[in-house]
């Protein structure tokens, strides 16, 4: 048991936190549960994005497209009489298929060019979705009545967040995650060592977009109303990108820290009328600071602080040895 | 035929504006190998500055360029000295770090504008906003024509600076080969600061003119940023002529697509966004790259 804990230092706090989230409906108020739902939603988005953006270094600014695909699949099928739960895998599959369609051409581009192309794709999707008839245009669509059950939705989102974390952590520790890491460090060297870089990127894109789409479906169920302006919004795309970058790209804890910080700030700042529209100001400032001083974000800053503290013996953290670059 | 001429003239008018707003992006990319995502935020800020000058002092949006552009030149130099200068220099193309840093600058500018002016849509109304002049059977708005004239003047002025002055020659030298330019005694750091100032001033000019044509919010500028990027990729990323050609090509494609095909006007932006992805993927060298490719084939034959 102690050996297991030493090898996986995040296991114990993780299990405790998971237990807290799952037991929260027994004692917490509705308002707090709402906040927790919000946090879990952002944890899913940030962690899933981090698989492609952090581990493989392919920074995509077009992820709202996948939230939108998941949300619209759920609303449209639910209005056709489906159970909302059954629509989630369909949305995930559609998003994964779309991610391949987008990825095949754009993964030929490298670094910033890929990022710019994803802004183009995301904006094109938003413009087209706003013009289409079946998305409800700019006025949006409503879920059918009687599909809202807060507790079920709460559990679904928390379980999704935990599964996402477990899946990404598992992937990171296996050959697939190592391949993505190699792609981030040097794509040509990775290719030379036998990493099928395009296939690996497409797979990472498909997995993360499917997870994001499921979160999008639950978003639609929770808010009961969606429009292209809410789910295909560029601000959503950039929120998804900012959380893992400010928290710490390419780490497991970074996106979670970023998501918790973001949802906390959002909840606090949305309450103040002055800052309601400009809450991203703080995140923009953080992004500048992070890019200038500590590209690994809050997690990197924390590791530096730890390293500053004198210690008798400081064994290198196990998970980090191989990612020294 | 008449329709063709009118659509072509409309495209030409649009192209002037597009070239002005794209040139700032191109000069910064050329000298520093940075994709300036803050360009959109700077255009938006210039639009608000123009609006504020018009609102307070009744200044004409086109006259206010005389104040706004130099002010933004200084702002750009300041931005360079405080933020951009500290970026590690990358020799092989733009780095992710610089892109994200400027993205942060954009976010700060955008949300500053939200905090100061709120999210309401603003627009500038001048006595001639609704006026138009008949040319070749079509009617052309006076603001559009003024924008075209100012754009051409600014581009001619810039071209003179680039060809005739030491500063212009130094900018072109650093763009072509930074190391060789430094070996010849060009202070590349200083040139970079000035180039960032010029790029910002051109973003401001674009923003001022856009504010005379369109309504805007703090979220304004994103679609124009993407269009500008599409234009400089089409133009081969660094050359002055390339930007002009790219602007013409994009303006013609957009205008003719909405005039002659069934694509609705609301999808006009989607055309340029799709074109951006297609050009990046299929012809990363832009039109000059394609031209060289064709040229080589002909010679080989």
Coordinates of C-alpha atoms in Angstrom, one line a residue:
Chain A
X1 CA 0.0 0.0 0.0
X2 CA 2.7 2.5 1.0
X3 CA 4.7 1.4 -2.1
X4 CA 1.7 2.2 -4.3
X5 CA 1.3 5.6 -2.7
X6 CA 5.0 6.4 -3.1
X7 CA 4.8 5.5 -6.8
X8 CA 1.6 7.5 -7.3
X9 CA 1.8 10.5 -5.0
X10 CA -1.4 12.0 -6.4
X11 CA -3.4 8.9 -5.6
X12 CA -4.4 9.5 -2.0
X13 CA -5.6 13.2 -2.4
X14 CA -7.2 12.2 -5.7
X15 CA -9.2 9.4 -4.1
X16 CA -10.2 11.6 -1.2
X17 CA -11.3 14.4 -3.5
X18 CA -13.2 11.9 -5.7
X19 CA -15.0 10.6 -2.6
X20 CA -15.8 14.1 -1.5
X21 CA -17.3 15.0 -5.0
X22 CA -19.4 11.8 -5.1
X23 CA -20.7 12.2 -1.5
X24 CA -21.3 16.0 -1.8
X25 CA -25.0 15.7 -2.7
X26 CA -25.7 14.1 0.7
X27 CA -24.7 17.2 2.6
X28 CA -24.1 20.2 0.3
X29 CA -26.5 22.9 -0.8
X30 CA -27.7 23.2 -4.3
X31 CA -25.7 26.4 -5.0
X32 CA -22.5 24.7 -3.9
X33 CA -23.3 21.6 -6.1
X34 CA -23.9 23.9 -9.0
X35 CA -20.4 25.4 -8.5
X36 CA -18.9 21.8 -8.2
X37 CA -20.7 20.9 -11.5
X38 CA -19.2 23.9 -13.1
X39 CA -15.7 23.0 -11.9
X40 CA -16.1 19.4 -13.0
X41 CA -17.2 20.6 -16.5
X42 CA -14.1 22.8 -16.8
X43 CA -11.9 20.0 -15.5
X44 CA -13.1 17.7 -18.3
X45 CA -12.5 20.4 -21.0
X46 CA -9.1 21.4 -19.7
X47 CA -7.9 17.8 -19.1
X48 CA -9.1 16.5 -22.5
X49 CA -7.6 19.5 -24.3
X50 CA -4.3 18.9 -22.5
X51 CA -4.0 15.4 -24.1
X52 CA -3.5 17.0 -27.5
X53 CA -2.4 20.5 -26.6
X54 CA -0.2 19.8 -23.6
X55 CA 1.2 16.3 -24.1
X56 CA 1.6 16.5 -27.9
X57 CA 2.1 20.2 -28.0
X58 CA -0.5 20.9 -30.7
X59 CA -2.3 24.0 -29.4
X60 CA -5.8 24.0 -30.9
X61 CA -8.0 27.1 -30.5
X62 CA -11.0 25.4 -32.1
X63 CA -12.4 23.2 -29.3
X64 CA -15.7 25.0 -29.0
X65 CA -16.7 23.2 -32.2
X66 CA -16.7 19.9 -30.3
X67 CA -18.6 21.3 -27.3
X68 CA -21.1 22.5 -29.9
X69 CA -21.3 19.2 -31.7
X70 CA -22.0 17.4 -28.4
X71 CA -24.5 19.9 -27.2
X72 CA -26.4 20.0 -30.5
X73 CA -26.5 16.2 -30.9
X74 CA -28.0 15.9 -27.5
X75 CA -30.6 18.7 -28.0
X76 CA -31.6 17.6 -31.5
X77 CA -31.9 13.9 -30.7
X78 CA -33.7 14.6 -27.4
X79 CA -36.2 16.7 -29.3
X80 CA -36.7 13.7 -31.6
X81 CA -37.7 11.6 -28.6
X82 CA -34.4 10.0 -27.5
X83 CA -33.3 9.7 -23.9
X84 CA -30.6 12.3 -23.3
X85 CA -28.2 9.7 -22.0
X86 CA -28.3 7.7 -25.2
X87 CA -27.4 10.8 -27.2
X88 CA -24.0 11.3 -25.4
X89 CA -22.1 8.5 -27.2
X90 CA -23.6 9.6 -30.5
X91 CA -22.3 13.1 -29.9
X92 CA -18.9 11.8 -28.9
X93 CA -18.7 9.7 -32.1
X94 CA -19.7 12.6 -34.3
X95 CA -17.2 14.9 -32.6
X96 CA -14.4 12.3 -33.0
X97 CA -15.3 11.9 -36.7
X98 CA -15.3 15.6 -37.2
X99 CA -11.9 15.8 -35.3
X100 CA -10.4 13.4 -37.9
X101 CA -11.9 15.5 -40.8
X102 CA -10.3 18.6 -39.3
X103 CA -7.1 16.9 -38.3
X104 CA -6.2 15.3 -41.6
X105 CA -5.4 18.5 -43.3
X106 CA -4.4 20.7 -40.4
X107 CA -2.0 18.3 -38.7
X108 CA 0.3 18.8 -41.7
X109 CA 0.9 22.3 -40.2
X110 CA 3.3 22.9 -37.4
X111 CA 3.3 25.0 -34.2
X112 CA 1.6 28.4 -34.6
X113 CA 0.4 27.7 -38.1
X114 CA -1.7 24.8 -36.7
X115 CA -3.1 27.1 -34.0
X116 CA -4.1 29.8 -36.6
X117 CA -5.7 27.1 -38.8
X118 CA -7.7 25.9 -35.9
X119 CA -9.0 29.4 -35.2
X120 CA -10.1 29.5 -38.8
X121 CA -11.9 26.1 -38.6
X122 CA -13.6 27.0 -35.3
X123 CA -14.8 30.4 -36.6
X124 CA -16.0 28.9 -39.9
X125 CA -18.0 26.3 -37.9
X126 CA -19.5 29.0 -35.8
X127 CA -20.4 31.2 -38.8
X128 CA -22.0 28.3 -40.6
X129 CA -23.8 26.9 -37.6
X130 CA -25.3 30.4 -36.9
X131 CA -26.7 30.4 -40.5
X132 CA -28.1 26.8 -40.5
X133 CA -31.8 26.2 -40.0
X134 CA -31.6 23.2 -37.7
X135 CA -29.4 24.9 -35.1
X136 CA -32.2 27.4 -34.4
X137 CA -30.0 30.2 -35.9
X138 CA -29.0 32.8 -33.5
X139 CA -32.1 32.3 -31.4
X140 CA -31.0 28.8 -30.3
X141 CA -32.8 25.6 -29.3
X142 CA -34.5 24.3 -26.1
X143 CA -34.4 20.8 -24.6
X144 CA -37.7 19.0 -24.4
X145 CA -39.5 19.4 -21.0
X146 CA -38.9 16.9 -18.3
X147 CA -35.3 16.0 -19.3
X148 CA -33.8 17.9 -16.3
X149 CA -32.7 16.0 -13.2
X150 CA -30.0 17.9 -11.4
X151 CA -28.7 15.1 -9.3
X152 CA -28.3 12.7 -12.2
X153 CA -26.6 15.4 -14.2
X154 CA -24.3 16.2 -11.3
X155 CA -23.2 12.6 -10.9
X156 CA -22.8 12.2 -14.6
X157 CA -20.5 15.2 -14.8
X158 CA -18.4 14.2 -11.8
X159 CA -18.0 10.7 -13.1
X160 CA -17.1 12.0 -16.5
X161 CA -14.4 14.3 -14.9
X162 CA -13.0 11.4 -12.9
X163 CA -13.0 9.1 -15.9
X164 CA -11.3 11.7 -18.0
X165 CA -8.6 12.2 -15.4
X166 CA -8.1 8.5 -15.1
X167 CA -8.0 7.9 -18.8
X168 CA -5.6 10.7 -19.5
X169 CA -3.3 9.7 -16.6
X170 CA -3.4 6.1 -17.9
X171 CA -2.6 7.2 -21.5
X172 CA 0.3 9.4 -20.3
X173 CA 2.0 6.4 -18.6
X174 CA 1.8 4.2 -21.6
X175 CA 3.5 4.1 -25.0
X176 CA 0.9 6.3 -26.5
X177 CA 1.5 9.1 -24.0
X178 CA 5.3 8.7 -24.5
X179 CA 4.8 9.0 -28.2
X180 CA 2.8 12.2 -27.8
X181 CA 5.6 13.6 -25.5
X182 CA 8.2 12.7 -28.2
X183 CA 6.1 14.6 -30.8
X184 CA 6.0 17.7 -28.6
X185 CA 9.8 17.7 -28.0
X186 CA 10.8 17.1 -31.6
X187 CA 8.4 15.8 -34.2
X188 CA 11.1 14.8 -36.7
X189 CA 13.1 12.9 -34.1
X190 CA 9.9 11.1 -33.0
X191 CA 9.2 10.1 -36.6
X192 CA 12.7 8.8 -37.0
X193 CA 12.3 6.7 -33.8
X194 CA 9.1 5.1 -35.2
X195 CA 6.4 7.2 -33.7
X196 CA 3.6 7.4 -36.3
X197 CA 3.1 11.1 -35.5
X198 CA 0.1 11.9 -37.7
X199 CA -1.8 8.8 -36.5
X200 CA -0.9 9.6 -32.8
X201 CA -2.1 13.2 -33.2
X202 CA -5.3 12.1 -34.9
X203 CA -6.0 9.6 -32.1
X204 CA -5.3 12.1 -29.3
X205 CA -7.5 14.7 -31.1
X206 CA -10.3 12.1 -31.5
X207 CA -10.2 11.0 -27.8
X208 CA -10.1 14.5 -26.5
X209 CA -12.8 15.8 -28.8
X210 CA -15.1 12.9 -27.8
X211 CA -14.7 13.6 -24.1
X212 CA -15.3 17.4 -24.8
X213 CA -18.4 16.5 -26.8
X214 CA -19.9 14.4 -23.9
X215 CA -19.3 17.3 -21.6
X216 CA -21.1 19.5 -24.2
X217 CA -24.1 17.1 -24.1
X218 CA -24.3 17.3 -20.4
X219 CA -23.9 21.1 -20.7
X220 CA -27.0 21.1 -22.9
X221 CA -29.0 19.0 -20.4
X222 CA -27.9 21.2 -17.5
X223 CA -28.8 24.5 -19.0
X224 CA -31.7 23.2 -21.1
X225 CA -31.0 25.8 -23.8
X226 CA -28.2 26.3 -26.3
X227 CA -27.5 28.6 -29.2
X228 CA -24.5 28.8 -31.6
X229 CA -23.5 31.9 -29.6
X230 CA -23.2 29.9 -26.4
X231 CA -21.6 26.6 -27.5
X232 CA -19.7 27.6 -30.6
X233 CA -18.4 30.8 -29.0
X234 CA -14.7 31.7 -29.5
X235 CA -14.5 32.7 -25.8
X236 CA -15.3 29.1 -24.9
X237 CA -12.5 27.9 -27.2
X238 CA -10.0 30.2 -25.5
X239 CA -11.2 29.4 -22.0
X240 CA -10.5 25.7 -22.8
X241 CA -6.9 26.7 -23.9
X242 CA -6.2 29.1 -21.1
X243 CA -7.0 26.8 -18.2
X244 CA -4.3 24.2 -19.0
X245 CA -1.7 26.8 -20.1
X246 CA -2.1 28.9 -16.9
X247 CA -2.2 25.8 -14.8
X248 CA 0.7 24.0 -16.4
X249 CA 0.7 22.5 -19.9
X250 CA 1.6 18.9 -20.3
X251 CA 1.1 18.0 -16.6
X252 CA -1.7 16.1 -15.0
X253 CA -2.3 18.6 -12.2
X254 CA -1.9 21.7 -14.3
X255 CA -5.2 21.6 -16.1
X256 CA -7.1 20.7 -12.9
X257 CA -5.5 23.6 -11.1
X258 CA -6.3 25.9 -14.0
X259 CA -9.9 24.7 -14.2
X260 CA -10.5 25.1 -10.5
X261 CA -9.0 28.6 -10.6
X262 CA -10.9 29.5 -13.6
X263 CA -14.3 28.4 -12.4
X264 CA -13.7 29.9 -9.0
X265 CA -12.8 33.3 -10.6
X266 CA -15.7 33.0 -13.0
X267 CA -18.2 32.3 -10.1
X268 CA -16.8 35.2 -8.1
X269 CA -16.4 37.7 -10.9
X270 CA -19.7 37.0 -12.6
X271 CA -21.3 38.2 -9.4
X272 CA -19.7 41.6 -9.7
X273 CA -21.3 43.8 -12.4
X274 CA -18.2 45.7 -13.3
X275 CA -16.1 42.6 -14.0
X276 CA -18.9 40.4 -15.6
X277 CA -17.6 40.9 -19.1
X278 CA -14.0 41.5 -18.4
X279 CA -13.1 38.5 -16.2
X280 CA -10.8 37.2 -18.9
X281 CA -8.6 40.2 -18.2
X282 CA -7.0 38.4 -15.3
X283 CA -6.5 35.3 -17.4
X284 CA -4.9 37.3 -20.2
X285 CA -2.5 38.9 -17.7
X286 CA -1.7 35.5 -16.2
X287 CA -1.1 34.2 -19.7
X288 CA 1.5 37.0 -20.4
X289 CA 3.2 36.3 -17.1
X290 CA 3.3 32.6 -17.6
X291 CA 4.7 32.9 -21.1
X292 CA 7.4 35.3 -20.0
X293 CA 8.5 33.7 -16.8
X294 CA 7.4 30.1 -16.4
X295 CA 6.1 28.3 -19.5
X296 CA 5.0 25.4 -17.3
X297 CA 2.4 27.6 -15.5
X298 CA 1.4 27.4 -11.9
X299 CA 2.6 23.8 -11.6
X300 CA 6.1 24.9 -12.8
X301 CA 6.1 27.8 -10.4
X302 CA 5.2 25.5 -7.5
X303 CA 8.0 23.0 -8.5
X304 CA 10.5 25.9 -8.6
X305 CA 9.4 26.9 -5.1
X306 CA 9.8 23.3 -3.8
X307 CA 13.2 23.2 -5.4
X308 CA 14.2 26.4 -3.6
X309 CA 13.5 24.9 -0.2
X310 CA 16.6 23.2 1.1
X311 CA 16.1 19.5 1.7
X312 CA 18.3 16.8 3.0
X313 CA 17.5 14.3 0.3
X314 CA 15.3 15.3 -2.7
X315 CA 14.6 12.3 -4.8
X316 CA 13.5 13.3 -8.3
X317 CA 9.7 13.0 -8.7
X318 CA 9.1 9.7 -10.4
X319 CA 6.8 10.8 -13.1
X320 CA 9.0 13.6 -14.2
X321 CA 12.3 12.0 -14.9
X322 CA 11.6 10.9 -18.4
X323 CA 10.0 14.2 -19.4
X324 CA 13.2 16.2 -18.7
X325 CA 13.8 18.0 -22.0
Chain B
X1 CA -21.0 43.0 -67.8
X2 CA -22.1 46.0 -65.8
X3 CA -22.5 43.8 -62.8
X4 CA -19.0 42.5 -63.3
X5 CA -17.5 45.9 -63.4
X6 CA -19.4 47.0 -60.2
X7 CA -18.4 43.9 -58.3
X8 CA -14.8 44.3 -59.5
X9 CA -14.7 47.9 -58.4
X10 CA -16.2 46.9 -55.0
X11 CA -13.5 44.3 -54.6
X12 CA -10.8 46.9 -55.4
X13 CA -12.2 49.2 -52.7
X14 CA -12.2 46.4 -50.2
X15 CA -8.7 45.3 -51.2
X16 CA -7.3 48.7 -50.2
X17 CA -8.6 48.4 -46.7
X18 CA -7.5 44.8 -46.5
X19 CA -3.9 45.7 -47.5
X20 CA -3.6 48.4 -44.9
X21 CA -4.9 46.2 -42.1
X22 CA -2.7 43.3 -43.2
X23 CA 0.6 45.2 -43.6
X24 CA 1.1 45.6 -39.9
X25 CA 0.9 41.9 -39.4
X26 CA 3.4 41.3 -42.3
X27 CA 6.1 43.8 -41.1
X28 CA 6.1 42.4 -37.6
X29 CA 6.2 38.8 -38.9
X30 CA 9.0 39.7 -41.3
X31 CA 11.3 41.5 -38.8
X32 CA 10.6 39.4 -35.7
X33 CA 9.1 36.1 -36.9
X34 CA 6.2 36.7 -34.6
X35 CA 2.5 36.1 -35.4
X36 CA 1.0 39.2 -33.8
X37 CA -2.4 37.9 -32.5
X38 CA -2.7 41.2 -30.6
X39 CA -3.3 42.9 -34.0
X40 CA -7.0 42.3 -33.6
X41 CA -7.0 43.9 -30.1
X42 CA -5.1 46.9 -31.4
X43 CA -7.5 47.4 -34.3
X44 CA -10.4 47.2 -31.8
X45 CA -8.7 49.7 -29.5
X46 CA -8.0 52.1 -32.4
X47 CA -11.7 51.9 -33.4
X48 CA -12.6 52.9 -29.8
X49 CA -10.0 55.7 -29.8
X50 CA -11.5 57.0 -33.1
X51 CA -15.0 56.7 -31.6
X52 CA -13.9 58.6 -28.5
X53 CA -12.3 61.4 -30.4
X54 CA -15.5 61.6 -32.6
X55 CA -17.8 61.5 -29.5
X56 CA -15.9 64.1 -27.4
X57 CA -14.5 66.5 -30.0
X58 CA -16.6 65.7 -33.1
X59 CA -13.4 64.8 -35.0
X60 CA -13.9 63.1 -38.3
X61 CA -12.8 59.4 -38.2
X62 CA -10.5 59.9 -41.2
X63 CA -8.9 63.0 -39.8
X64 CA -8.4 61.3 -36.4
X65 CA -6.0 58.9 -38.1
X66 CA -3.5 61.7 -37.9
X67 CA -3.7 61.5 -34.1
X68 CA -4.5 57.8 -33.6
X69 CA -1.7 56.3 -35.8
X70 CA 1.2 58.2 -34.2
X71 CA -0.2 57.5 -30.7
X72 CA -0.4 53.8 -31.6
X73 CA 3.2 53.9 -33.0
X74 CA 4.3 54.9 -29.5
X75 CA 2.0 52.4 -27.9
X76 CA 3.6 49.7 -30.1
X77 CA 7.1 50.8 -29.2
X78 CA 6.1 50.7 -25.5
X79 CA 4.6 47.3 -25.9
X80 CA 7.8 46.1 -27.5
X81 CA 10.0 47.5 -24.7
X82 CA 7.9 46.1 -21.9
X83 CA 6.7 42.7 -23.1
X84 CA 7.9 41.5 -26.5
X85 CA 11.6 42.2 -26.0
X86 CA 11.9 39.5 -23.3
X87 CA 10.8 36.7 -25.6
X88 CA 13.6 34.3 -26.4
X89 CA 14.5 34.6 -30.0
X90 CA 13.8 31.7 -32.2
X91 CA 15.7 31.3 -35.5
X92 CA 13.4 28.7 -37.0
X93 CA 10.1 30.3 -37.6
X94 CA 7.6 31.7 -35.0
X95 CA 7.5 30.0 -31.6
X96 CA 4.4 28.9 -29.8
X97 CA 5.5 31.0 -26.8
X98 CA 5.4 34.3 -28.8
X99 CA 2.0 33.4 -30.3
X100 CA 0.5 32.7 -26.9
X101 CA 2.1 35.8 -25.3
X102 CA 0.6 38.1 -27.9
X103 CA -2.7 36.2 -27.5
X104 CA -2.5 37.2 -23.8
X105 CA -1.9 40.8 -24.8
X106 CA -5.0 40.6 -27.0
X107 CA -7.1 39.3 -24.2
X108 CA -5.9 42.0 -21.8
X109 CA -6.7 44.7 -24.4
X110 CA -10.1 43.2 -25.2
X111 CA -11.1 42.9 -21.6
X112 CA -9.8 46.4 -20.8
X113 CA -12.1 47.6 -23.4
X114 CA -15.0 45.7 -21.9
X115 CA -14.2 47.2 -18.5
X116 CA -14.0 50.8 -19.9
X117 CA -16.7 50.9 -22.5
X118 CA -18.9 47.9 -21.7
X119 CA -20.1 45.3 -24.2
X120 CA -22.5 47.5 -26.1
X121 CA -22.2 47.9 -29.9
X122 CA -20.8 51.3 -30.9
X123 CA -20.7 53.0 -34.3
X124 CA -19.6 56.3 -35.7
X125 CA -22.1 58.3 -37.7
X126 CA -20.8 61.1 -39.9
X127 CA -22.8 63.3 -42.3
X128 CA -21.5 61.3 -45.2
X129 CA -22.0 57.8 -43.7
X130 CA -25.1 57.2 -45.8
X131 CA -24.0 59.1 -48.9
X132 CA -23.0 57.4 -52.1
X133 CA -21.7 58.3 -55.5
X134 CA -22.8 56.6 -58.8
X135 CA -19.9 55.2 -60.8
X136 CA -20.4 52.8 -63.8
X137 CA -24.0 52.3 -63.0
X138 CA -23.3 51.1 -59.4
X139 CA -23.5 53.2 -56.2
X140 CA -20.4 53.3 -54.0
X141 CA -20.6 54.6 -50.4
X142 CA -18.5 57.7 -49.7
X143 CA -16.9 56.1 -46.6
X144 CA -15.8 53.1 -48.7
X145 CA -14.2 55.5 -51.3
X146 CA -12.5 57.5 -48.5
X147 CA -11.1 54.3 -47.0
X148 CA -9.7 53.3 -50.3
X149 CA -8.0 56.7 -50.9
X150 CA -6.5 56.7 -47.4
X151 CA -5.3 53.1 -47.8
X152 CA -3.6 53.9 -51.1
X153 CA -2.0 57.0 -49.6
X154 CA -0.7 55.1 -46.6
X155 CA 0.6 52.2 -48.7
X156 CA 2.4 54.5 -51.1
X157 CA 3.9 56.4 -48.2
X158 CA 5.1 53.2 -46.6
X159 CA 6.5 52.0 -49.9
X160 CA 8.5 55.2 -50.2
X161 CA 9.8 54.8 -46.6
X162 CA 10.8 51.2 -47.3
X163 CA 12.6 51.9 -50.6
X164 CA 14.2 55.3 -49.9
X165 CA 15.2 55.7 -46.3
X166 CA 17.8 54.0 -44.2
X167 CA 15.1 52.8 -41.8
X168 CA 13.2 51.1 -44.6
X169 CA 16.3 49.5 -46.1
X170 CA 17.2 48.2 -42.6
X171 CA 13.7 46.8 -42.1
X172 CA 13.9 45.0 -45.4
X173 CA 17.4 43.7 -44.7
X174 CA 16.4 42.3 -41.3
X175 CA 13.4 40.7 -42.9
X176 CA 15.5 39.0 -45.6
X177 CA 18.4 37.9 -43.4
X178 CA 18.7 39.0 -39.8
X179 CA 22.3 37.7 -39.2
X180 CA 23.6 39.3 -42.4
X181 CA 21.9 42.6 -41.6
X182 CA 23.5 42.6 -38.1
X183 CA 26.9 41.8 -39.6
X184 CA 26.4 44.9 -41.8
X185 CA 25.9 47.0 -38.8
X186 CA 22.2 47.2 -38.5
X187 CA 20.9 47.4 -34.9
X188 CA 18.3 44.6 -35.2
X189 CA 16.9 45.2 -31.8
X190 CA 16.1 48.9 -32.5
X191 CA 14.7 48.0 -35.9
X192 CA 12.5 45.4 -34.3
X193 CA 11.1 48.1 -31.9
X194 CA 10.4 50.5 -34.8
X195 CA 8.9 47.7 -36.9
X196 CA 6.6 46.8 -34.0
X197 CA 5.6 50.4 -33.8
X198 CA 4.9 50.6 -37.5
X199 CA 2.9 47.4 -37.4
X200 CA 0.9 48.8 -34.5
X201 CA 0.3 52.1 -36.3
X202 CA -1.0 50.2 -39.4
X203 CA -3.3 48.2 -37.1
X204 CA -4.5 51.5 -35.8
X205 CA -5.1 52.9 -39.3
X206 CA -7.0 49.8 -40.2
X207 CA -9.0 50.0 -37.0
X208 CA -9.9 53.7 -37.5
X209 CA -11.1 53.0 -41.0
X210 CA -13.0 49.9 -40.0
X211 CA -14.8 52.0 -37.3
X212 CA -16.0 54.3 -40.1
X213 CA -17.5 51.4 -41.9
X214 CA -18.8 48.9 -39.3
X215 CA -20.3 48.8 -35.9
X216 CA -18.0 47.4 -33.2
X217 CA -17.7 45.8 -29.8
X218 CA -14.7 44.9 -27.7
X219 CA -14.9 41.5 -29.4
X220 CA -14.3 43.3 -32.7
X221 CA -11.4 42.4 -34.9
X222 CA -11.1 38.7 -34.8
X223 CA -12.5 38.0 -38.3
X224 CA -10.3 40.8 -39.7
X225 CA -7.3 39.3 -38.0
X226 CA -8.0 36.0 -39.7
X227 CA -8.5 37.7 -43.0
X228 CA -5.2 39.6 -42.6
X229 CA -3.5 36.4 -41.8
X230 CA -5.0 34.7 -44.8
X231 CA -3.7 37.7 -46.9
X232 CA -0.2 37.6 -45.7
X233 CA 0.0 33.8 -46.2
X234 CA -1.3 34.3 -49.7
X235 CA 1.3 37.0 -50.2
X236 CA 4.2 34.7 -49.1
X237 CA 4.4 36.2 -45.6
X238 CA 7.0 38.9 -46.0
X239 CA 6.9 41.0 -49.1
X240 CA 5.1 44.3 -49.5
X241 CA 3.8 43.5 -53.0
X242 CA 2.7 40.1 -51.7
X243 CA 0.4 41.7 -49.2
X244 CA -1.2 43.9 -51.9
X245 CA -1.7 40.9 -54.2
X246 CA -3.0 38.8 -51.4
X247 CA -5.5 41.5 -50.4
X248 CA -6.7 41.8 -54.0
X249 CA -7.1 38.1 -54.3
X250 CA -9.1 37.7 -51.1
X251 CA -11.3 40.7 -51.8
X252 CA -12.1 39.5 -55.3
X253 CA -12.8 35.9 -54.1
X254 CA -15.1 37.2 -51.3
X255 CA -17.0 39.7 -53.5
X256 CA -17.4 37.4 -56.5
X257 CA -18.4 34.5 -54.4
X258 CA -21.2 36.4 -52.8
X259 CA -22.3 38.1 -56.1
X260 CA -22.2 35.1 -58.4
X261 CA -22.7 32.0 -56.3
X262 CA -25.5 30.8 -54.1
X263 CA -23.4 31.3 -51.0
X264 CA -25.4 33.6 -48.7
X265 CA -23.7 36.9 -47.6
X266 CA -23.7 35.8 -43.9
X267 CA -21.3 33.0 -44.9
X268 CA -18.8 35.5 -46.4
X269 CA -16.5 35.3 -43.4
X270 CA -16.6 31.5 -43.6
X271 CA -15.1 31.8 -47.1
X272 CA -12.0 33.6 -46.0
X273 CA -11.6 31.3 -42.9
X274 CA -11.8 28.2 -45.1
X275 CA -9.5 29.8 -47.7
X276 CA -7.0 30.4 -44.9
X277 CA -6.9 26.8 -43.9
X278 CA -6.7 25.6 -47.5
X279 CA -3.9 28.0 -48.4
X280 CA -1.9 27.1 -45.2
X281 CA -2.2 23.4 -46.0
X282 CA -2.0 23.3 -49.8
X283 CA 0.3 26.3 -50.5
X284 CA 2.3 27.3 -47.4
X285 CA 4.5 29.5 -49.7
X286 CA 1.5 31.5 -50.8
X287 CA 1.1 32.8 -54.3
X288 CA 4.9 33.5 -54.7
X289 CA 5.5 29.8 -53.7
X290 CA 3.0 28.6 -56.3
X291 CA 4.4 30.9 -58.9
X292 CA 8.0 29.6 -58.3
X293 CA 6.6 26.0 -58.5
X294 CA 5.0 26.7 -61.8
X295 CA 8.0 28.6 -63.1
X296 CA 10.3 25.7 -62.3
X297 CA 8.1 23.2 -64.1
X298 CA 8.2 25.4 -67.2
X299 CA 11.9 25.7 -67.1
X300 CA 12.3 22.0 -66.5
X301 CA 10.3 21.2 -69.6

